[in-house]
Amino acid sequence: MGYLDRFKLDGKVAIVTGSSRGIGNATATGLCEAGAAVVFTATTLESAQAAAAAAAEKTGAKTLGLKCCVEDVEDVKKLFRDVVNAFGTVDILFNNAGIANIADDLVKLDPADIRHHVDVNLNGVIYCCQEAAKIMLAKGSGSIINMCSMSAHIYNGPQKATYYAATKGGVLSLTRTLACELAPGGVRVNCISPGYHMTEMAKQWTDCHPIWLERIPMGRFADPYELSGTVIYLASDASSYVTGAEIVVDGGYTLY
Ligand SMILES: NC(=O)c1ccc[n+]([C@@H]2O[C@H](COP(=O)([O-])OP(=O)(O)OC[C@H]3O[C@@H](n4cnc5c(N)ncnc54)[C@H](O)[C@@H]3O)[C@@H](O)[C@H]2O)c1
């Protein structure tokens, strides 16, 4: 097998959470291009199915659209059951789904909003890892990729992001610990920490864009599609000896 063949995902089954738009959609489409059968998920069945159909038409890959609110354990269990019924297994899980609302100072935050962010950004990732691990450990292989953020490392202002940063710090710790727990079972766990990618999430803070731009050595925001190479690498045998790693894709933002 030539080295480039190790990036190919033919015959693999991938789930990408929150893939009806943004980074999830772009990278799920990238996984289709690399040869995987890809399950697109969204908070509504209609948007998941529309995204899956669009990617199938564009790439010729096998796709499926399923509803999954990641903070709902029963929804997550159903997602994995449905994928196994449709495709027989799960080889790759990209825990991409996440939220970041425009927030206020810590002292003014609504506890319900805090809980919701922790439920979606952290607990949702743990629930999905749990279901994926059951399937992957049983067959002795699999790759889990968690969506972290440069906010796990730095003060990512000027926008207020206390609970967002805390959830992403949790994802980083989860990734490292789970990588050790699952390595003997043949399952790799890694995470990606992006800098600013121009999605609906990042567009919320229009006032901050000039400040962010000044801090990016590459002088531009990323297109969501630019994360596909990293996701394909971590999903594939090209990264067969990589586990517990964090790949930062930020145009140099965190170098200062
Ligand atoms: N855009 C950036 O600059 C940036 C930087 C670092 C990290 N991230 C992370 O990348 C991920 C994707 O963000 P994005 O920028 O594409 O934003 P986005 O808002 O465009 O996409 C977020 C996706 O998550 C889904 N989602 C939201 N709540 C959900 C829930 N309860 N259950 C399941 N899915 C849910 C949404 O439907 C959407 O598809 C997030 O985890 C985000 O924290 C983004």
CSV table of C-alpha atoms and ligand atoms in Angstrom, one decimal:
chain,number,residue,atom,x,y,z
A,1,MET,CA,0.0,0.0,0.0
A,2,GLY,CA,1.4,3.4,-1.0
A,3,TYR,CA,1.5,6.0,1.8
A,4,LEU,CA,-1.2,8.2,0.2
A,5,ASP,CA,-3.5,5.2,0.3
A,6,ARG,CA,-3.4,5.3,4.1
A,7,PHE,CA,-5.5,8.5,3.9
A,8,LYS,CA,-8.3,6.7,2.1
A,9,LEU,CA,-11.5,5.9,4.0
A,10,ASP,CA,-13.1,3.4,1.6
A,11,GLY,CA,-15.3,1.0,3.5
A,12,LYS,CA,-15.3,3.1,6.7
A,13,VAL,CA,-18.4,4.4,8.4
A,14,ALA,CA,-18.2,7.9,9.9
A,15,ILE,CA,-20.6,9.9,12.1
A,16,VAL,CA,-20.2,13.7,12.2
A,17,THR,CA,-22.4,15.4,14.8
A,18,GLY,CA,-23.8,18.8,14.0
A,19,SER,CA,-23.1,18.5,10.3
A,20,SER,CA,-26.0,20.3,8.6
A,21,ARG,CA,-23.8,23.5,8.4
A,22,GLY,CA,-20.5,25.1,9.2
A,23,ILE,CA,-17.4,23.1,10.0
A,24,GLY,CA,-19.3,19.9,10.6
A,25,ASN,CA,-20.9,20.1,7.1
A,26,ALA,CA,-17.6,20.9,5.4
A,27,THR,CA,-15.6,18.2,7.1
A,28,ALA,CA,-18.4,15.5,6.7
A,29,THR,CA,-18.3,16.3,3.0
A,30,GLY,CA,-14.5,15.9,3.1
A,31,LEU,CA,-14.9,12.5,4.7
A,32,CYS,CA,-17.3,11.5,1.9
A,33,GLU,CA,-14.6,12.6,-0.6
A,34,ALA,CA,-12.1,10.4,1.1
A,35,GLY,CA,-14.3,7.4,0.6
A,36,ALA,CA,-16.3,7.0,3.9
A,37,ALA,CA,-20.0,6.4,4.2
A,38,VAL,CA,-21.0,9.4,6.3
A,39,VAL,CA,-23.9,10.0,8.7
A,40,PHE,CA,-24.9,13.6,8.9
A,41,THR,CA,-26.7,14.6,12.1
A,42,ALA,CA,-28.6,17.7,13.1
A,43,THR,CA,-31.1,18.9,15.7
A,44,THR,CA,-33.9,18.3,13.1
A,45,LEU,CA,-34.3,15.3,10.8
A,46,GLU,CA,-35.1,17.6,7.8
A,47,SER,CA,-31.8,19.5,8.0
A,48,ALA,CA,-29.8,16.3,8.5
A,49,GLN,CA,-31.4,14.6,5.5
A,50,ALA,CA,-31.0,17.7,3.3
A,51,ALA,CA,-27.2,17.9,4.2
A,52,ALA,CA,-26.8,14.1,3.6
A,53,ALA,CA,-28.5,14.3,0.3
A,54,ALA,CA,-26.5,17.3,-0.9
A,55,ALA,CA,-23.2,15.6,0.1
A,56,ALA,CA,-24.2,12.3,-1.7
A,57,GLU,CA,-25.0,14.3,-4.8
A,58,LYS,CA,-21.7,16.2,-4.7
A,59,THR,CA,-19.4,13.3,-3.9
A,60,GLY,CA,-21.2,10.1,-4.8
A,61,ALA,CA,-20.7,8.8,-1.3
A,62,LYS,CA,-23.2,6.7,0.7
A,63,THR,CA,-24.7,9.1,3.3
A,64,LEU,CA,-27.5,9.1,5.8
A,65,GLY,CA,-29.2,12.0,7.6
A,66,LEU,CA,-30.3,11.4,11.2
A,67,LYS,CA,-31.6,13.7,14.0
A,68,CYS,CA,-29.6,13.9,17.2
A,69,CYS,CA,-29.5,16.4,20.0
A,70,VAL,CA,-26.3,15.4,21.6
A,71,GLU,CA,-27.3,16.5,25.1
A,72,ASP,CA,-30.1,13.9,25.1
A,73,VAL,CA,-28.6,10.5,26.0
A,74,GLU,CA,-31.6,8.6,24.5
A,75,ASP,CA,-31.2,10.5,21.2
A,76,VAL,CA,-27.5,9.6,21.2
A,77,LYS,CA,-28.2,5.9,21.9
A,78,LYS,CA,-30.8,5.9,19.1
A,79,LEU,CA,-28.3,7.5,16.7
A,80,PHE,CA,-25.7,4.8,17.2
A,81,ARG,CA,-28.4,2.0,17.0
A,82,ASP,CA,-29.7,3.4,13.7
A,83,VAL,CA,-26.3,3.8,12.2
A,84,VAL,CA,-25.4,0.2,13.1
A,85,ASN,CA,-28.7,-1.0,11.6
A,86,ALA,CA,-28.0,1.0,8.4
A,87,PHE,CA,-24.2,0.4,7.9
A,88,GLY,CA,-23.3,-2.4,10.3
A,89,THR,CA,-20.7,-0.5,12.4
A,90,VAL,CA,-19.1,2.8,13.3
A,91,ASP,CA,-15.4,3.3,12.5
A,92,ILE,CA,-15.1,7.1,12.9
A,93,LEU,CA,-16.8,9.6,15.2
A,94,PHE,CA,-16.2,13.3,14.8
A,95,ASN,CA,-17.8,15.1,17.8
A,96,ASN,CA,-18.2,18.4,16.1
A,97,ALA,CA,-21.6,19.7,17.5
A,98,GLY,CA,-21.2,22.7,19.7
A,99,ILE,CA,-22.7,26.0,20.7
A,100,ALA,CA,-21.4,29.5,21.7
A,101,ASN,CA,-24.0,32.1,22.4
A,102,ILE,CA,-23.2,35.7,22.8
A,103,ALA,CA,-22.6,35.8,26.6
A,104,ASP,CA,-22.2,38.3,29.4
A,105,ASP,CA,-19.9,38.8,32.3
A,106,LEU,CA,-19.8,35.7,34.6
A,107,VAL,CA,-21.7,37.5,37.4
A,108,LYS,CA,-24.6,38.1,35.0
A,109,LEU,CA,-24.9,34.7,33.4
A,110,ASP,CA,-28.1,32.7,33.6
A,111,PRO,CA,-27.4,29.2,35.2
A,112,ALA,CA,-29.7,27.6,32.7
A,113,ASP,CA,-27.6,28.9,29.8
A,114,ILE,CA,-24.4,27.7,31.6
A,115,ARG,CA,-25.9,24.2,32.0
A,116,HIS,CA,-27.0,24.1,28.4
A,117,HIS,CA,-23.5,24.9,27.1
A,118,VAL,CA,-22.0,22.2,29.4
A,119,ASP,CA,-24.7,19.8,28.3
A,120,VAL,CA,-24.1,20.3,24.6
A,121,ASN,CA,-20.4,21.0,24.4
A,122,LEU,CA,-19.1,18.6,27.0
A,123,ASN,CA,-21.7,16.1,28.2
A,124,GLY,CA,-22.9,15.6,24.6
A,125,VAL,CA,-19.3,14.7,23.6
A,126,ILE,CA,-19.0,12.2,26.5
A,127,TYR,CA,-22.3,10.5,25.6
A,128,CYS,CA,-21.3,10.1,22.0
A,129,CYS,CA,-17.8,8.8,23.0
A,130,GLN,CA,-19.5,6.3,25.3
A,131,GLU,CA,-21.7,4.8,22.5
A,132,ALA,CA,-18.9,4.8,20.0
A,133,ALA,CA,-16.5,3.1,22.4
A,134,LYS,CA,-19.0,0.2,22.9
A,135,ILE,CA,-18.9,-0.5,19.2
A,136,MET,CA,-15.2,0.2,18.6
A,137,LEU,CA,-13.9,-1.7,21.6
A,138,ALA,CA,-15.9,-4.8,20.6
A,139,LYS,CA,-14.1,-4.9,17.2
A,140,GLY,CA,-10.7,-3.5,18.4
A,141,SER,CA,-10.5,-0.5,16.2
A,142,GLY,CA,-11.8,3.0,15.7
A,143,SER,CA,-11.0,6.7,15.6
A,144,ILE,CA,-12.7,9.3,17.8
A,145,ILE,CA,-12.1,13.0,17.0
A,146,ASN,CA,-13.3,15.7,19.4
A,147,MET,CA,-13.9,19.3,18.5
A,148,CYS,CA,-11.9,21.4,21.0
A,149,SER,CA,-10.9,25.1,20.5
A,150,MET,CA,-8.0,27.4,21.0
A,151,SER,CA,-10.2,28.8,23.8
A,152,ALA,CA,-9.1,25.8,25.8
A,153,HIS,CA,-5.7,27.4,26.1
A,154,ILE,CA,-5.9,31.2,25.8
A,155,TYR,CA,-8.0,34.1,26.9
A,156,ASN,CA,-10.0,34.3,23.7
A,157,GLY,CA,-11.4,37.8,23.9
A,158,PRO,CA,-12.7,40.4,23.7
A,159,GLN,CA,-16.0,38.6,23.5
A,160,LYS,CA,-17.3,37.0,26.8
A,161,ALA,CA,-16.8,33.3,26.6
A,162,THR,CA,-16.3,32.0,30.2
A,163,TYR,CA,-18.5,28.9,29.9
A,164,TYR,CA,-17.5,28.2,26.3
A,165,ALA,CA,-13.8,28.1,27.2
A,166,ALA,CA,-14.5,25.9,30.2
A,167,THR,CA,-16.4,23.3,28.1
A,168,LYS,CA,-13.6,23.2,25.6
A,169,GLY,CA,-11.0,22.8,28.3
A,170,GLY,CA,-13.1,19.8,29.5
A,171,VAL,CA,-13.0,18.4,25.9
A,172,LEU,CA,-9.2,18.6,25.9
A,173,SER,CA,-8.9,16.7,29.2
A,174,LEU,CA,-11.5,14.2,28.2
A,175,THR,CA,-9.6,13.5,25.0
A,176,ARG,CA,-6.3,12.9,26.8
A,177,THR,CA,-7.8,10.6,29.5
A,178,LEU,CA,-10.0,8.7,27.1
A,179,ALA,CA,-7.1,8.2,24.7
A,180,CYS,CA,-5.2,6.3,27.5
A,181,GLU,CA,-8.3,4.3,28.5
A,182,LEU,CA,-9.2,3.2,25.0
A,183,ALA,CA,-5.7,2.7,23.5
A,184,PRO,CA,-5.3,-0.9,24.7
A,185,GLY,CA,-8.6,-1.7,23.0
A,186,GLY,CA,-7.3,-0.4,19.6
A,187,VAL,CA,-9.4,2.9,19.7
A,188,ARG,CA,-7.6,6.2,19.1
A,189,VAL,CA,-9.0,9.5,20.5
A,190,ASN,CA,-7.7,12.9,19.4
A,191,CYS,CA,-8.9,16.5,19.2
A,192,ILE,CA,-8.7,19.5,16.9
A,193,SER,CA,-8.5,23.1,18.2
A,194,PRO,CA,-9.5,25.5,15.5
A,195,GLY,CA,-8.9,29.2,15.4
A,196,TYR,CA,-11.5,31.4,13.7
A,197,HIS,CA,-13.4,29.7,10.9
A,198,MET,CA,-16.1,31.8,9.3
A,199,THR,CA,-19.3,30.0,10.2
A,200,GLU,CA,-22.7,31.2,11.6
A,201,MET,CA,-21.1,30.8,15.1
A,202,ALA,CA,-18.1,33.1,14.4
A,203,LYS,CA,-20.3,35.6,12.4
A,204,GLN,CA,-22.2,36.5,15.6
A,205,TRP,CA,-19.3,38.7,16.9
A,206,THR,CA,-19.0,41.0,13.9
A,207,ASP,CA,-17.7,43.8,16.1
A,208,CYS,CA,-14.8,41.6,17.1
A,209,HIS,CA,-13.7,40.6,13.6
A,210,PRO,CA,-11.2,43.4,13.1
A,211,ILE,CA,-9.6,42.6,16.5
A,212,TRP,CA,-9.4,38.9,15.8
A,213,LEU,CA,-7.9,39.6,12.3
A,214,GLU,CA,-5.1,41.7,13.8
A,215,ARG,CA,-4.1,38.8,16.0
A,216,ILE,CA,-4.0,36.2,13.2
A,217,PRO,CA,-0.4,36.0,11.8
A,218,MET,CA,-1.8,34.6,8.5
A,219,GLY,CA,-4.1,37.7,8.3
A,220,ARG,CA,-7.3,35.9,7.4
A,221,PHE,CA,-10.1,33.8,8.7
A,222,ALA,CA,-10.3,30.1,7.7
A,223,ASP,CA,-12.8,28.5,5.4
A,224,PRO,CA,-14.5,25.6,7.3
A,225,TYR,CA,-13.4,23.3,4.4
A,226,GLU,CA,-9.8,23.9,5.5
A,227,LEU,CA,-10.3,21.6,8.5
A,228,SER,CA,-11.1,18.6,6.3
A,229,GLY,CA,-7.5,17.6,5.8
A,230,THR,CA,-7.0,17.4,9.6
A,231,VAL,CA,-10.2,15.4,10.1
A,232,ILE,CA,-9.3,13.0,7.3
A,233,TYR,CA,-5.8,12.5,8.7
A,234,LEU,CA,-7.0,11.8,12.2
A,235,ALA,CA,-9.8,9.5,10.9
A,236,SER,CA,-7.5,7.5,8.7
A,237,ASP,CA,-4.6,5.0,9.0
A,238,ALA,CA,-2.3,7.9,8.1
A,239,SER,CA,-2.4,8.7,11.8
A,240,SER,CA,-2.2,5.1,13.1
A,241,TYR,CA,0.3,6.0,15.9
A,242,VAL,CA,-1.4,9.2,17.0
A,243,THR,CA,-3.6,9.2,20.1
A,244,GLY,CA,-4.3,11.8,22.8
A,245,ALA,CA,-3.1,14.5,20.5
A,246,GLU,CA,-4.5,18.0,19.9
A,247,ILE,CA,-3.9,19.5,16.5
A,248,VAL,CA,-4.2,23.3,16.5
A,249,VAL,CA,-5.4,24.8,13.2
A,250,ASP,CA,-5.5,28.5,13.9
A,251,GLY,CA,-3.4,30.4,11.3
A,252,GLY,CA,-0.9,31.1,14.1
A,253,TYR,CA,-3.4,32.8,16.4
A,254,THR,CA,-2.1,31.1,19.6
A,255,LEU,CA,1.6,31.8,18.9
A,256,TYR,CA,1.5,35.2,20.6
B,1,LIG,N1,-16.1,28.6,13.9
B,1,LIG,C1,-15.0,28.7,14.7
B,1,LIG,O1,-14.3,29.7,14.6
B,1,LIG,C2,-14.7,27.7,15.7
B,1,LIG,C3,-13.5,27.8,16.4
B,1,LIG,C4,-13.2,26.8,17.4
B,1,LIG,C5,-14.1,25.8,17.6
B,1,LIG,N2,-15.3,25.7,16.9
B,1,LIG,C6,-16.1,24.6,17.2
B,1,LIG,O2,-16.5,24.0,16.0
B,1,LIG,C7,-17.8,23.3,16.1
B,1,LIG,C8,-18.6,23.7,15.0
B,1,LIG,O3,-18.9,25.0,15.0
B,1,LIG,P1,-19.2,26.0,13.8
B,1,LIG,O4,-18.3,27.1,13.8
B,1,LIG,O5,-19.3,25.1,12.5
B,1,LIG,O6,-20.7,26.5,14.2
B,1,LIG,P2,-22.1,26.4,13.6
B,1,LIG,O7,-23.0,27.1,14.6
B,1,LIG,O8,-22.2,26.7,12.2
B,1,LIG,O9,-22.4,24.8,13.7
B,1,LIG,C9,-22.6,24.2,14.9
B,1,LIG,C10,-23.3,22.9,14.6
B,1,LIG,O10,-23.7,22.2,15.8
B,1,LIG,C11,-25.1,21.9,15.8
B,1,LIG,N3,-25.7,21.8,17.1
B,1,LIG,C12,-26.0,22.9,17.9
B,1,LIG,N4,-26.6,22.4,19.0
B,1,LIG,C13,-26.7,21.1,18.9
B,1,LIG,C14,-27.2,20.1,19.7
B,1,LIG,N5,-27.8,20.4,20.9
B,1,LIG,N6,-27.1,18.8,19.3
B,1,LIG,C15,-26.5,18.5,18.2
B,1,LIG,N7,-26.0,19.4,17.3
B,1,LIG,C16,-26.1,20.7,17.7
B,1,LIG,C17,-25.7,22.9,14.9
B,1,LIG,O11,-26.9,22.5,14.4
B,1,LIG,C18,-24.7,23.1,13.9
B,1,LIG,O12,-24.8,22.2,12.8
B,1,LIG,C19,-18.3,23.7,17.5
B,1,LIG,O13,-18.0,22.7,18.4
B,1,LIG,C20,-17.5,24.9,17.8
B,1,LIG,O14,-17.4,25.2,19.2
B,1,LIG,C21,-15.6,26.6,16.0
